[in-house]
Structure formats: C-alpha cells, structure tokens
PDB file of C-alpha atoms in Angstrom:
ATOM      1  CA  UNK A   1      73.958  94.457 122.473  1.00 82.00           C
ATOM      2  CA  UNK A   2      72.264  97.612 121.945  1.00 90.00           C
ATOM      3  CA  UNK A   3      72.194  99.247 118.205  1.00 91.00           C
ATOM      4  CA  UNK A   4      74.461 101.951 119.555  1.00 93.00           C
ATOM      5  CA  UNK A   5      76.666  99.530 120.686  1.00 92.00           C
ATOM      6  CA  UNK A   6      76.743  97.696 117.483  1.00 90.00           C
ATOM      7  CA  UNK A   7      77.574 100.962 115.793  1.00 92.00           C
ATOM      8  CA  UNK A   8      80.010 101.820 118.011  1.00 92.00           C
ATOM      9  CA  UNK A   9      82.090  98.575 117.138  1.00 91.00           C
ATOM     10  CA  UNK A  10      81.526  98.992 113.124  1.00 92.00           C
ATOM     11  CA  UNK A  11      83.154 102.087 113.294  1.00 93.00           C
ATOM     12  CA  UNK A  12      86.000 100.978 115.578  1.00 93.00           C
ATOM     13  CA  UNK A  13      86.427  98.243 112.948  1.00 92.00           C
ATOM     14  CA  UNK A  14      85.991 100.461 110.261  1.00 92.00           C
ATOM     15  CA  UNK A  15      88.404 102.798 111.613  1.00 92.00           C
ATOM     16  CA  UNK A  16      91.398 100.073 111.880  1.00 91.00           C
ATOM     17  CA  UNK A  17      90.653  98.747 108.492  1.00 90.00           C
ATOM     18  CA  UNK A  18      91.428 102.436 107.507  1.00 88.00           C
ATOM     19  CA  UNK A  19      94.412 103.012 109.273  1.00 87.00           C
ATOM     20  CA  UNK A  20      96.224  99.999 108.584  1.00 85.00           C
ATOM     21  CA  UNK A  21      97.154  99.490 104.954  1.00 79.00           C
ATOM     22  CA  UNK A  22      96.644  95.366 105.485  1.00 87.00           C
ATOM     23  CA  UNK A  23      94.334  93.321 107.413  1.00 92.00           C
ATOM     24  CA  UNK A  24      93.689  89.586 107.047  1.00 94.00           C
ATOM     25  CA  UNK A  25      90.416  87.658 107.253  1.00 94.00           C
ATOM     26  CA  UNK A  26      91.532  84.380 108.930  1.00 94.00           C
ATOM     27  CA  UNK A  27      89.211  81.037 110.670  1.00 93.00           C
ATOM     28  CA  UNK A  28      90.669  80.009 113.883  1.00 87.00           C
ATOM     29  CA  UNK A  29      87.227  78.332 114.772  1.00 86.00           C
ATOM     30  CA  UNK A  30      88.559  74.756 115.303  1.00 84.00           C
ATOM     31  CA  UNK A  31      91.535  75.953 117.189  1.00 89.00           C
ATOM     32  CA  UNK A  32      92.134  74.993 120.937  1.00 89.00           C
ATOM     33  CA  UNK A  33      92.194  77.582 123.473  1.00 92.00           C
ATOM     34  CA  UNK A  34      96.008  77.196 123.945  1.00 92.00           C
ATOM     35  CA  UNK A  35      96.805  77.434 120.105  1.00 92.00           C
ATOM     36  CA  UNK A  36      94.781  80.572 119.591  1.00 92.00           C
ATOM     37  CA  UNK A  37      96.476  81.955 122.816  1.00 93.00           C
ATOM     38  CA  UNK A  38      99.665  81.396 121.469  1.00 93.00           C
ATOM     39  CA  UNK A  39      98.363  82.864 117.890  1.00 93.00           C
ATOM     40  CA  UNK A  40      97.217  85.556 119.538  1.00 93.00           C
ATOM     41  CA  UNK A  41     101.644  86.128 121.283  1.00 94.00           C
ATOM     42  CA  UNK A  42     103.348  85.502 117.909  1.00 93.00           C
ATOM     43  CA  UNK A  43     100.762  88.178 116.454  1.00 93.00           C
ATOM     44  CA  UNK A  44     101.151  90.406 119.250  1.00 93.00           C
ATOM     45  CA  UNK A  45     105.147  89.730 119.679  1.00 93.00           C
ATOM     46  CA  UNK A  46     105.548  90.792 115.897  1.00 92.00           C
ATOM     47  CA  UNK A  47     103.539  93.945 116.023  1.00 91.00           C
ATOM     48  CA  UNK A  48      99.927  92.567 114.620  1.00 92.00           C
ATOM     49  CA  UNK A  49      96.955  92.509 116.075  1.00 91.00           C
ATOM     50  CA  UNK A  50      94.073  89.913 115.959  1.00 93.00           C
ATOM     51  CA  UNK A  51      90.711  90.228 116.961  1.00 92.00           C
ATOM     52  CA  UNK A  52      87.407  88.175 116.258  1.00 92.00           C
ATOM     53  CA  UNK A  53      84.617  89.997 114.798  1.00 92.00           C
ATOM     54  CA  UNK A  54      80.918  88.894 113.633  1.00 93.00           C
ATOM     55  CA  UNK A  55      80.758  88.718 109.522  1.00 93.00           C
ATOM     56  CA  UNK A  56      78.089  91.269 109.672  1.00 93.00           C
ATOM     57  CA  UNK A  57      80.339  94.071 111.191  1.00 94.00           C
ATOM     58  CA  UNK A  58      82.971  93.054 108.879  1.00 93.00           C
ATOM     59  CA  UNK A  59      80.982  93.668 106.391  1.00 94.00           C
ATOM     60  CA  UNK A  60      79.536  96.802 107.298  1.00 93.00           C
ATOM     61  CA  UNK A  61      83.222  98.538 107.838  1.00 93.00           C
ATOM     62  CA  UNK A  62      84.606  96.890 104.428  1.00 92.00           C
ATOM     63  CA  UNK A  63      81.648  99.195 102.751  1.00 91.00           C
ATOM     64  CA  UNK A  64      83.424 102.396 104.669  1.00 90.00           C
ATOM     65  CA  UNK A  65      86.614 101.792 102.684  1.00 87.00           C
ATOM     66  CA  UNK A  66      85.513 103.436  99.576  1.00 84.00           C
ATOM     67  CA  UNK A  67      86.666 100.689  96.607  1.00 83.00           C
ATOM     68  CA  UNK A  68      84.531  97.970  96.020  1.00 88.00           C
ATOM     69  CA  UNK A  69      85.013  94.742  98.288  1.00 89.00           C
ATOM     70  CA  UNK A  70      82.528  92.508  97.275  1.00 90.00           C
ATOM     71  CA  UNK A  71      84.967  89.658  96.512  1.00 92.00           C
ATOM     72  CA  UNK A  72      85.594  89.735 100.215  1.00 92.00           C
ATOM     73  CA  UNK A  73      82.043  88.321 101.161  1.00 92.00           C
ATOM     74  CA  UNK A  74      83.358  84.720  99.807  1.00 90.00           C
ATOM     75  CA  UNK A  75      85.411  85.527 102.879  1.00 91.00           C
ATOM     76  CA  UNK A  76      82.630  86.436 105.542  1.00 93.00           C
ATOM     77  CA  UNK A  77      81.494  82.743 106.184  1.00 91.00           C
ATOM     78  CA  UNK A  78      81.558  80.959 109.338  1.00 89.00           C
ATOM     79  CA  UNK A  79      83.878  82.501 112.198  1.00 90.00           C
ATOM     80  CA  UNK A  80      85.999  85.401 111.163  1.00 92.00           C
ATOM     81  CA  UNK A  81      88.991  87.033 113.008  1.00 92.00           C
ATOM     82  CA  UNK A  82      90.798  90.243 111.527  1.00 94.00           C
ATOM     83  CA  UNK A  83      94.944  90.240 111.364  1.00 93.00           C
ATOM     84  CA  UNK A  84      95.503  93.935 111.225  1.00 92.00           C
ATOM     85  CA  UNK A  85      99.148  95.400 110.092  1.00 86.00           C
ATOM     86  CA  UNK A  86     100.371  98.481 109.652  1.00 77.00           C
ATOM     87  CA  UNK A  87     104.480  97.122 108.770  1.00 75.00           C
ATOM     88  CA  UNK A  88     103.905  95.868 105.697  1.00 79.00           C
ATOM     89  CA  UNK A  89     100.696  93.715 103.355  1.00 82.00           C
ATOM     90  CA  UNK A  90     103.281  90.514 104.003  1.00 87.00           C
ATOM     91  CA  UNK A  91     104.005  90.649 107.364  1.00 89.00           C
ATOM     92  CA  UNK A  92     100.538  88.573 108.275  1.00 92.00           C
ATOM     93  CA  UNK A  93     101.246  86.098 105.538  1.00 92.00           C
ATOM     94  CA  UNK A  94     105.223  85.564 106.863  1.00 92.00           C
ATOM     95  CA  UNK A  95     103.464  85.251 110.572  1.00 92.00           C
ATOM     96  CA  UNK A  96     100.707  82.614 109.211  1.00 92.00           C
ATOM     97  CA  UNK A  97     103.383  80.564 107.668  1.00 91.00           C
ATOM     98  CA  UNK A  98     105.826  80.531 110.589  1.00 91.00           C
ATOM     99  CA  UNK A  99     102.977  79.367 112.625  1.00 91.00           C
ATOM    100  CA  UNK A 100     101.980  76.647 110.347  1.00 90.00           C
ATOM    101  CA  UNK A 101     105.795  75.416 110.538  1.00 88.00           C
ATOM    102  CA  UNK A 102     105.947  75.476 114.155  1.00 88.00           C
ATOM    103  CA  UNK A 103     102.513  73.438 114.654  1.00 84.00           C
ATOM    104  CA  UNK A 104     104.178  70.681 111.942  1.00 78.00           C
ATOM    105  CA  UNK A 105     100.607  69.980 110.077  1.00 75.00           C
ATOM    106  CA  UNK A 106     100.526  66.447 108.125  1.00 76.00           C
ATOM    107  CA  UNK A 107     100.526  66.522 104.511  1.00 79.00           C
ATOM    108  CA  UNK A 108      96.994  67.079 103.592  1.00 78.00           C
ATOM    109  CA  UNK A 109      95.609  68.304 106.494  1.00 78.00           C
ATOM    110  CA  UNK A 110      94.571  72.230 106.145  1.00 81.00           C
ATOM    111  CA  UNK A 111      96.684  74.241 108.545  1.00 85.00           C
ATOM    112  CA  UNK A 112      94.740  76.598 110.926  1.00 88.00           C
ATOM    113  CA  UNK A 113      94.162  79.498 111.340  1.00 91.00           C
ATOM    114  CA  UNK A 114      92.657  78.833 108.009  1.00 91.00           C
ATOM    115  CA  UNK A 115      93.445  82.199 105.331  1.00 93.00           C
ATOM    116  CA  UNK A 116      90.033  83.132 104.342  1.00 94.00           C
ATOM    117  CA  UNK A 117      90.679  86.672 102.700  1.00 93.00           C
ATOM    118  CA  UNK A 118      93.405  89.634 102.512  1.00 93.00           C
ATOM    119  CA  UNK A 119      93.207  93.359 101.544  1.00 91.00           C
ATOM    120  CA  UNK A 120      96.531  94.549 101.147  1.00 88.00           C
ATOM    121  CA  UNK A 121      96.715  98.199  99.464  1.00 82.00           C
ATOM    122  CA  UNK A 122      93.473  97.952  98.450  1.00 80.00           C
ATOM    123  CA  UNK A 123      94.225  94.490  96.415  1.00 86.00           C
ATOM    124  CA  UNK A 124      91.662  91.878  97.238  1.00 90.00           C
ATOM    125  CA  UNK A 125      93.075  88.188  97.897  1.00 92.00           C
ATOM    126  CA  UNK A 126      90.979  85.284  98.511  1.00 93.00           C
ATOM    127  CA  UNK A 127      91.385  82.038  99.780  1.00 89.00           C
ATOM    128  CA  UNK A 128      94.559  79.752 101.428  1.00 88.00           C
ATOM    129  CA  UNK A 129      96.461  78.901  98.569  1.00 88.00           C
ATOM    130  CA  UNK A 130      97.126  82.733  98.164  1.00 88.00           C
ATOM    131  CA  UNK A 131      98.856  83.039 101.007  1.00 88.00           C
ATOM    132  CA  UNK A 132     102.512  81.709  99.530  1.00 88.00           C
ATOM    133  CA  UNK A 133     102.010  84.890  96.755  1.00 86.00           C
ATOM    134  CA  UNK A 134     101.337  87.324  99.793  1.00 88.00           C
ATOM    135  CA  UNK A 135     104.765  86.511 101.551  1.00 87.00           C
ATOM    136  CA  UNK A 136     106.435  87.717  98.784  1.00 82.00           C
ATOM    137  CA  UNK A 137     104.682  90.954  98.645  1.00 78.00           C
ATOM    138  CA  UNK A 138     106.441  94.186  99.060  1.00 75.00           C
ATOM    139  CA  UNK A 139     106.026  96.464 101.192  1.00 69.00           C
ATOM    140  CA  UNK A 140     106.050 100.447 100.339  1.00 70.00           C
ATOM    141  CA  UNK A 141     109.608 101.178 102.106  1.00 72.00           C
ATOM    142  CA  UNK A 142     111.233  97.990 100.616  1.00 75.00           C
ATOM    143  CA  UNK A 143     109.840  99.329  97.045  1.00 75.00           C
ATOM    144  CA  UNK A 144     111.146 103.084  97.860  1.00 79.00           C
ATOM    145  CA  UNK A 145     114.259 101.683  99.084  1.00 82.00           C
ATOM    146  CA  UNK A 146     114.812  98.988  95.755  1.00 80.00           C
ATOM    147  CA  UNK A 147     113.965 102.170  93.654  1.00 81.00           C
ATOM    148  CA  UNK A 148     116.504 104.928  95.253  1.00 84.00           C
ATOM    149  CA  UNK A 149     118.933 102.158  94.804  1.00 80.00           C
ATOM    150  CA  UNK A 150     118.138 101.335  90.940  1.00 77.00           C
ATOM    151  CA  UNK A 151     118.557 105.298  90.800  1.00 80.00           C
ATOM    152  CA  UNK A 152     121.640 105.219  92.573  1.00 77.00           C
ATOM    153  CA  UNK A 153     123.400 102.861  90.381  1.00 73.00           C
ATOM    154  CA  UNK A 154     123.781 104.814  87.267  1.00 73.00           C
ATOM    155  CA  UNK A 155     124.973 107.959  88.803  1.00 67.00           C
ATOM    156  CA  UNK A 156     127.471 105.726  90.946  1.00 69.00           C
ATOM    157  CA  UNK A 157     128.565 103.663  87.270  1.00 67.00           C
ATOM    158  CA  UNK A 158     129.947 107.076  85.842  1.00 62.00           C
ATOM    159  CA  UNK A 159     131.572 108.367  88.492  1.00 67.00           C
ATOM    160  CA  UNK A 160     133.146 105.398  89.116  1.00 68.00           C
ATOM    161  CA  UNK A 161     134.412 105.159  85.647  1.00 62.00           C
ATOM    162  CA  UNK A 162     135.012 109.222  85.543  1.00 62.00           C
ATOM    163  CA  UNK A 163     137.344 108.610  88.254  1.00 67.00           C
ATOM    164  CA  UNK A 164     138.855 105.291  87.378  1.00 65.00           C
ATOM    165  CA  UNK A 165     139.428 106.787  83.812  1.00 61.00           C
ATOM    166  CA  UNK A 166     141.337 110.169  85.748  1.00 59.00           C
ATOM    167  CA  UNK A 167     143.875 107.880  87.093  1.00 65.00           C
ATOM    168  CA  UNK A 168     144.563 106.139  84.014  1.00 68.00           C
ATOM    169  CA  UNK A 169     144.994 109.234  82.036  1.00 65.00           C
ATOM    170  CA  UNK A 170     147.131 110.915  84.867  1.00 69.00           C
ATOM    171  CA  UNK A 171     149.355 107.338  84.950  1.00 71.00           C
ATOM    172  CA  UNK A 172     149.575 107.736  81.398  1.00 72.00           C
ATOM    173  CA  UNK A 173     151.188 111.567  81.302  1.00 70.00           C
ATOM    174  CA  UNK A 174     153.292 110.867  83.889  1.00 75.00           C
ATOM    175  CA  UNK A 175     155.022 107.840  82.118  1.00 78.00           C
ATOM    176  CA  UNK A 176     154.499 109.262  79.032  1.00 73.00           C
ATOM    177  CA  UNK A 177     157.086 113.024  80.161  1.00 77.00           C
ATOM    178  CA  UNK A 178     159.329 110.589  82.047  1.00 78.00           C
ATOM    179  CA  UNK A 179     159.713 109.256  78.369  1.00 74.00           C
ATOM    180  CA  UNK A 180     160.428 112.562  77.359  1.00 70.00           C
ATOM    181  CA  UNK A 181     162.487 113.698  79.876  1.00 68.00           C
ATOM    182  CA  UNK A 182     165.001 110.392  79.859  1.00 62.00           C
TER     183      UNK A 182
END
C-alpha cells in the first residue's frame, strides 16, 4: 500500500469519526467467519456500520478530532474494528448486547466482539464492563424531547387548574342565584 494510499484511508476514517457523533472500538479477532458475517447484518440491519481498520490509522484519525484521545490507545491493541453511528452514542452498545444474548455465552466466558473502547460525544469509554453504562446513554433527541416535556408540564399544571377552577366557580354562581331566585 502506497503512502498515498495510506493517507487516503486516514482521512476516510478520519472523516467518519467526524461525522458520526459515536463510534465503537470493538475485537472480533477470534470470531468465525459466519459470526462476524452475521455481526456485520445485525449492524448493517440497524443502521451501523462496521469496518476493520489497522491501530495505526485509528490512531492517526482519533488525532484529527480535536480533544484529546489518548485514553483511547489502551484501546488500539491487537485487531480493531470501528462501529460507527450516527442514531444515537447507545445504539452500538444496545446492538453488542443483543448479539451477546442471541450467541448465549457461558457464564465466564468473555462475549465477542470483545468492547475495547467508545467515543460517544466526545466522552471517552474504555473497556467491556462499560458497555452496560453505555446502553443507558441518551441520545440528543431523547434529551430534547425529556426536556420540552419537563417544560411542558408546568404550563399544562395551571391551565389545567385555571380551567378546572372556572367550572367550579361557574357551578358555584349558578347554584348559588338559583338559591336566590327560589
């Protein structure tokens, strides 16, 4: 591969790391052909997108992100492949899990694709057992859309009660001039 080549690539990498808010650093090495293919269709079917990648050129298009990523070269060891997402930062951690439960792993045996690093929204996570934290992550529309509500529900409190309290008042005139006029 010439140097241009190997430019070429960083920069492709580098440019998906940009655009996508999320990517994942995961191992597949010891996987079977069929079990990485089938990785490969649940990524694909829920709108991710793995690829394998040499640590070096990882590394190279990590240093293009502007914020410092250094805690991500505990991640760059042995084969890497890059889980890219542009939904949400817990989409590849809810895909990783519902591919561990559909291979049923023994206890104590390390479920592959092995989580080696994430960068979700420029938050640095490293290592497997952070991957039950990044299911629960929010994404930006699920935070807009938990905050509109939270700002909905005072406005719709008093007009609820300015409108509950109308009726009451009105009920209460009326009896009260039938009173008056019996």
């Amino acid at each position: 591969m010439t140097r241009e080549e190997k430019q070429a690539l960083v920069d492709e990498l580098s440019g998906k790391m940009q655009s996508h808010n999320s990517f994942y650093i995961v191992d597949a090495s010891v996987m079977s052909v069929a079990k990485i293919n089938e990785f490969r269709r649940l990524a694909f079917n829920r709108g991710l997108e793995y690829k394998v990648y040499k640590n070096t050129f990882i590394r190279k298009a990590l240093d293009t992100l502007g914020h410092d990523t250094s805690e991500m070269d505990a991640a760059l060891k042995g084969q890497s492949g890059v889980l890219f997402s542009t939904e949400s930062g817990s989409a590849p951690a809810k895909m990783l899990r519902d591919f561990y439960k559909s291979q049923a792993y023994p206890r104590g045996v390390e479920p592959k694709p092995v989580l080696k690093g994430a960068y979700v929204d420029a938050s640095i996570y490293i290592g497997s057992n952070q991957l039950e934290g990044l299911t629960s992550i929010k994404g930006k529309q699920e935070l807009l859309g938990e905050l509109i509500g939270l700002l909905q529900s005072p406005a719709k409190n008093v007009i609820s009660a300015l409108s509950s309290g109308g009726n009451k008042l009105a009920g209460i005139l009326k009896t009260l001039s039938e009173k008056e006029a019996a």
